[in-house]
Coordinates of C-alpha atoms and ligand atoms in Angstrom, one line a residue:
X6 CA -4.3 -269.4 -73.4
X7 CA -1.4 -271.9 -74.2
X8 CA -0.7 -270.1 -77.1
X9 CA -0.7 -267.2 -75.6
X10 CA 2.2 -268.1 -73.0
X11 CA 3.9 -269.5 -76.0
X12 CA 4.1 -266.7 -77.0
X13 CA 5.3 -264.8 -73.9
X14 CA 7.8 -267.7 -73.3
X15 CA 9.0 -266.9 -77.4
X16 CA 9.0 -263.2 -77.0
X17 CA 11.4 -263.2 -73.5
X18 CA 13.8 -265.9 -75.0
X19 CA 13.7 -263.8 -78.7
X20 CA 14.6 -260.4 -77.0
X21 CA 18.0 -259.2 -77.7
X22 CA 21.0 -259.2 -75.1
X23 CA 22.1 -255.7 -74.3
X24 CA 25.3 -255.5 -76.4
X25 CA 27.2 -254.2 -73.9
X26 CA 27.2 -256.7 -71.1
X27 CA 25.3 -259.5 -73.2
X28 CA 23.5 -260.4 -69.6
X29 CA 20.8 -258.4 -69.6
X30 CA 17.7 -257.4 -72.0
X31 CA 18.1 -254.8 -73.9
X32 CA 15.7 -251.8 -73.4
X33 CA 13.9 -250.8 -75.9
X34 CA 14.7 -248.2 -78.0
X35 CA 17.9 -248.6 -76.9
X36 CA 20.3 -251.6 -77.5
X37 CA 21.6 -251.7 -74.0
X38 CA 20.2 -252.6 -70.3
X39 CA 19.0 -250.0 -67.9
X40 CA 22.6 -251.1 -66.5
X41 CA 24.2 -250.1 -68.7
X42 CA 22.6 -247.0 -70.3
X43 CA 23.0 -245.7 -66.9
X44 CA 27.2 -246.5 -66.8
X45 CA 27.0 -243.8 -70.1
X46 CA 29.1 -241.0 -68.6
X47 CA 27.0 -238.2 -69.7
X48 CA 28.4 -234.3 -70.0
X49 CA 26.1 -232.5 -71.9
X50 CA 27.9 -229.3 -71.9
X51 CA 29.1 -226.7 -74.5
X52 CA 32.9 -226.4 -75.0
X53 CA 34.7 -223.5 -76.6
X54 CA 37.5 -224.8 -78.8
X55 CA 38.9 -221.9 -80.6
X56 CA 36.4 -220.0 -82.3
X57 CA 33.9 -222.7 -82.5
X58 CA 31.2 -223.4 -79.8
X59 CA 30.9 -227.6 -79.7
X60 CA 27.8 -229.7 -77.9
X61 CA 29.3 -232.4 -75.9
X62 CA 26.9 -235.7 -75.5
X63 CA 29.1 -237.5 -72.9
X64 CA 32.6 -238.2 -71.8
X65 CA 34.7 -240.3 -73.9
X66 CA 35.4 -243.1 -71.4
X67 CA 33.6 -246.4 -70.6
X68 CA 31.2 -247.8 -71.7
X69 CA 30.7 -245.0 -75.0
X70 CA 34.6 -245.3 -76.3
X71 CA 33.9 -249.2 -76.8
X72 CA 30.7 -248.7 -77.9
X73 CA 32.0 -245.8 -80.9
X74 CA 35.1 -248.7 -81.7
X75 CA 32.6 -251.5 -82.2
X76 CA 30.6 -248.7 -84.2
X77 CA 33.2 -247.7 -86.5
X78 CA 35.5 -250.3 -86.9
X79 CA 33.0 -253.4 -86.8
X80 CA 29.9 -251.5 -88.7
X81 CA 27.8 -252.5 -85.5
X82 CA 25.1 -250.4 -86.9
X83 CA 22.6 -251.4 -84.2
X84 CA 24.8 -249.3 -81.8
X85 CA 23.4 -245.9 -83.6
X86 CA 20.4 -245.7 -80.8
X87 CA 23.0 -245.1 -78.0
X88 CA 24.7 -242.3 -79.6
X89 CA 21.3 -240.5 -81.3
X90 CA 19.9 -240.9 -77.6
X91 CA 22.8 -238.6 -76.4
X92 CA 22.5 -236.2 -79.5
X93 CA 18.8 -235.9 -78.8
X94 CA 19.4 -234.9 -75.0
X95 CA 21.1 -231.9 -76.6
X96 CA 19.8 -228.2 -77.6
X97 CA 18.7 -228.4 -81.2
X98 CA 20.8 -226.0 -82.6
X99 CA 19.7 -222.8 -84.4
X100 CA 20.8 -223.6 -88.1
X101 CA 20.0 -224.0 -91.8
X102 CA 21.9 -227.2 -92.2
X103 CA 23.3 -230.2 -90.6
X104 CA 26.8 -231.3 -91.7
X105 CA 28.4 -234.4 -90.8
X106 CA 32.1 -234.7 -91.0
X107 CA 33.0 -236.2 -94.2
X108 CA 35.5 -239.2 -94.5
X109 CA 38.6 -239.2 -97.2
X110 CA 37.4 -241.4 -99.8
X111 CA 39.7 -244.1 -99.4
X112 CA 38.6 -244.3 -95.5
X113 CA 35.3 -244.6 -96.5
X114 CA 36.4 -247.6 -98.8
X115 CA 37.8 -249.0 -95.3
X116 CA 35.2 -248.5 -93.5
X117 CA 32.0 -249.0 -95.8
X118 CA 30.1 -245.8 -94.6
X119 CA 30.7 -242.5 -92.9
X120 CA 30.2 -243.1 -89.0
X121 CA 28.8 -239.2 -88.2
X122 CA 26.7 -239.1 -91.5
X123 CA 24.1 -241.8 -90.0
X124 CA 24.4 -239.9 -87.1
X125 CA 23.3 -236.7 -88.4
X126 CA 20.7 -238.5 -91.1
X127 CA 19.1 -239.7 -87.9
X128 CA 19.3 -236.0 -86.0
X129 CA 18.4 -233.8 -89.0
X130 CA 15.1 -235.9 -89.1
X131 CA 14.7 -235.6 -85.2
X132 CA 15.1 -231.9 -85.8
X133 CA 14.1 -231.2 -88.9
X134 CA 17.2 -229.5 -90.1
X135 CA 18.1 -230.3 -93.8
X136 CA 21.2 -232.3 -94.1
X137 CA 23.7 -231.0 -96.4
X138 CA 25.5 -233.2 -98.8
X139 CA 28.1 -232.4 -101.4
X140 CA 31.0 -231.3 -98.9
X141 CA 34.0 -233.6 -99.6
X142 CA 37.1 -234.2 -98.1
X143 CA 40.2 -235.6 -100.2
X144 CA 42.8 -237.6 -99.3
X145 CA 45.4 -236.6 -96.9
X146 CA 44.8 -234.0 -95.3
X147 CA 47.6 -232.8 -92.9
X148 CA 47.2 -229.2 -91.2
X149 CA 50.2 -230.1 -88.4
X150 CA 53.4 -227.6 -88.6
X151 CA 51.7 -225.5 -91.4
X152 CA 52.1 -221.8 -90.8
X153 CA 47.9 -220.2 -91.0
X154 CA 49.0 -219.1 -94.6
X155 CA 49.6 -222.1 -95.7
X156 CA 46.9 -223.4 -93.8
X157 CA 44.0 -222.1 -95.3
X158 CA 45.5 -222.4 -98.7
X159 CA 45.7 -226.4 -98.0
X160 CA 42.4 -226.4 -96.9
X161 CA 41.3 -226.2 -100.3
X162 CA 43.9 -229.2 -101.3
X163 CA 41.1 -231.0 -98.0
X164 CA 37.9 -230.3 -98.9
X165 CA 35.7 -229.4 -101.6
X166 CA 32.1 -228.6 -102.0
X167 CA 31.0 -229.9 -105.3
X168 CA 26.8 -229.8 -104.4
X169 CA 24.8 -231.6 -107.2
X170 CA 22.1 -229.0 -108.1
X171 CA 24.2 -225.7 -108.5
X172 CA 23.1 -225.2 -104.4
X173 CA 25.1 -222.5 -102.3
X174 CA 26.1 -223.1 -98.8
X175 CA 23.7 -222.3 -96.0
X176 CA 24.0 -219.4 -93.9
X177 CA 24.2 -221.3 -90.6
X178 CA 25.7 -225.4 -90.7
X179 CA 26.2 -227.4 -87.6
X180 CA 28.7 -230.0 -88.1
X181 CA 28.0 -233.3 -86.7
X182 CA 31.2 -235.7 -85.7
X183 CA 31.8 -238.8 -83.6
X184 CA 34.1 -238.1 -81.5
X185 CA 36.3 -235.0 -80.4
X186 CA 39.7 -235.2 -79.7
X187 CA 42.3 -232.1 -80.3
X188 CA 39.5 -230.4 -82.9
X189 CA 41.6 -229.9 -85.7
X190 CA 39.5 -231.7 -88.3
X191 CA 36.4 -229.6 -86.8
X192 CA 38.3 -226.3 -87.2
X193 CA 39.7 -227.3 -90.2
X194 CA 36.2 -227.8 -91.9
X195 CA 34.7 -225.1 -90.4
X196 CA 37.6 -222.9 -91.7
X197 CA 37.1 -224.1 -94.8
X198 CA 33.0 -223.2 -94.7
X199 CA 33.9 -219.7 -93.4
X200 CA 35.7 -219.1 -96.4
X201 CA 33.2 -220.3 -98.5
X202 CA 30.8 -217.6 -97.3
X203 CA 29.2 -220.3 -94.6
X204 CA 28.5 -217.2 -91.3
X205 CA 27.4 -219.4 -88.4
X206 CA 29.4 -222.7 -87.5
X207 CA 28.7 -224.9 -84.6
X208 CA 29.8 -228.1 -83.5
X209 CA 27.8 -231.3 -82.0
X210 CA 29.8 -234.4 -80.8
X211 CA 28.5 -237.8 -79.4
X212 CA 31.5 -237.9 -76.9
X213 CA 35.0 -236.1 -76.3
X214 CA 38.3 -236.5 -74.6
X215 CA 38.6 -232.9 -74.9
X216 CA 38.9 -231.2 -70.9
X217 CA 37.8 -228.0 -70.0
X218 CA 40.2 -225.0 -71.2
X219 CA 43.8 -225.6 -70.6
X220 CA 44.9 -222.2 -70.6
X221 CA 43.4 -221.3 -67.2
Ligands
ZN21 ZN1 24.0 -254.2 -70.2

């Protein structure tokens, strides 16, 4: 009996803070309080950013902007629940693949790892998509105050797809990023993919400052 509320006592005083407010317990699966999780500005919604169609998890505002920072730029790795909880609240989408964004090579020396790729390792297994590796993106790429010619010739000086078994592309490839801001590194992959014979893009984000169509 003692033993027992030992234990009790042990497991209440052992269970992680929500990382967040670093008050409350942390919810399991989840790495945040009820609180908390509830603050998460959800938006679930489908956005039309040129030609490609892009799943929105929530807004990008508090508490998911800090949470992404301390994601990304301290390798808070614990954090990943948060964001595959929004991702999962999402329509699976209808493809062959999963793609997440990749980083230049040198920002993946910053960084240590590719912030959307664990988010889409942890997706395609929630789906049961394939994820698709061998799509890389060089260093430097800049699309701004290029003419579309020159464009899509530079997107071939920005990515590359060099698989390692002689695969082709997938038909259809959702690409899986972080966070969405103007788009450009979105369109700019997807561009790339269309040219490479890729027929059905879509995108998935975990949050976006993107608002609804300007041009209205
Ligand atoms: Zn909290």
């Amino acid at each position: 009996m003692i033993f027992k509320s030992i234990g009790l006592a042990l497991k209440r005083v052992l269970r992680p803070r929500c990382v967040l407010c670093q008050m409350y317990e942390a919810q399991d699966p989840y790495p945040l309080c009820d609180g908390c999780r509830a603050d998460l500005a959800w938006r679930g919604e489908t956005l039309a950013v040129q030609d490609l169609s892009i799943q929105i998890a929530f807004a990008y505002q508090w508490p998911i902007d800090r949470l992404i920072h301390l994601y990304k730029y301290q390798a808070r790795l614990e954090l990943v629940p948060v964001f595959q909880y929004g991702l999962m609240q999402l329509q699976r989408p209808e493809v062959d693949a999963l793609l997440a964004v990749p980083l230049s090579p040198s920002r993946l020396r910053e960084r240590g790892f590719n912030q959307s790729h664990e988010l889409a390792k942890k997706m395609a297994y929630y789906w049961n998509i394939p994820l698709l590796t061998g799509v890389n993106r060089r260093d430097g790429l800049r699309q701004k105050g290029l003419g579309r010619g020159e464009r899509l010739q530079n997107l071939d000086n920005a990515f590359s797809f060099e698989p390692s078994d002689k695969k082709v592309l997938p038909r259809r490839i959702a690409l899986i990023d972080d966070v969405l801001t103007t788009g450009g590194t979105l369109l700019s992959l997807a561009a790339f993919l269309r040219a490479k014979g890729v027929e059905e893009l879509t995108g998935i984000v975990v949050a976006s400052q993107h608002q609804h169509d300007s041009n209205k």
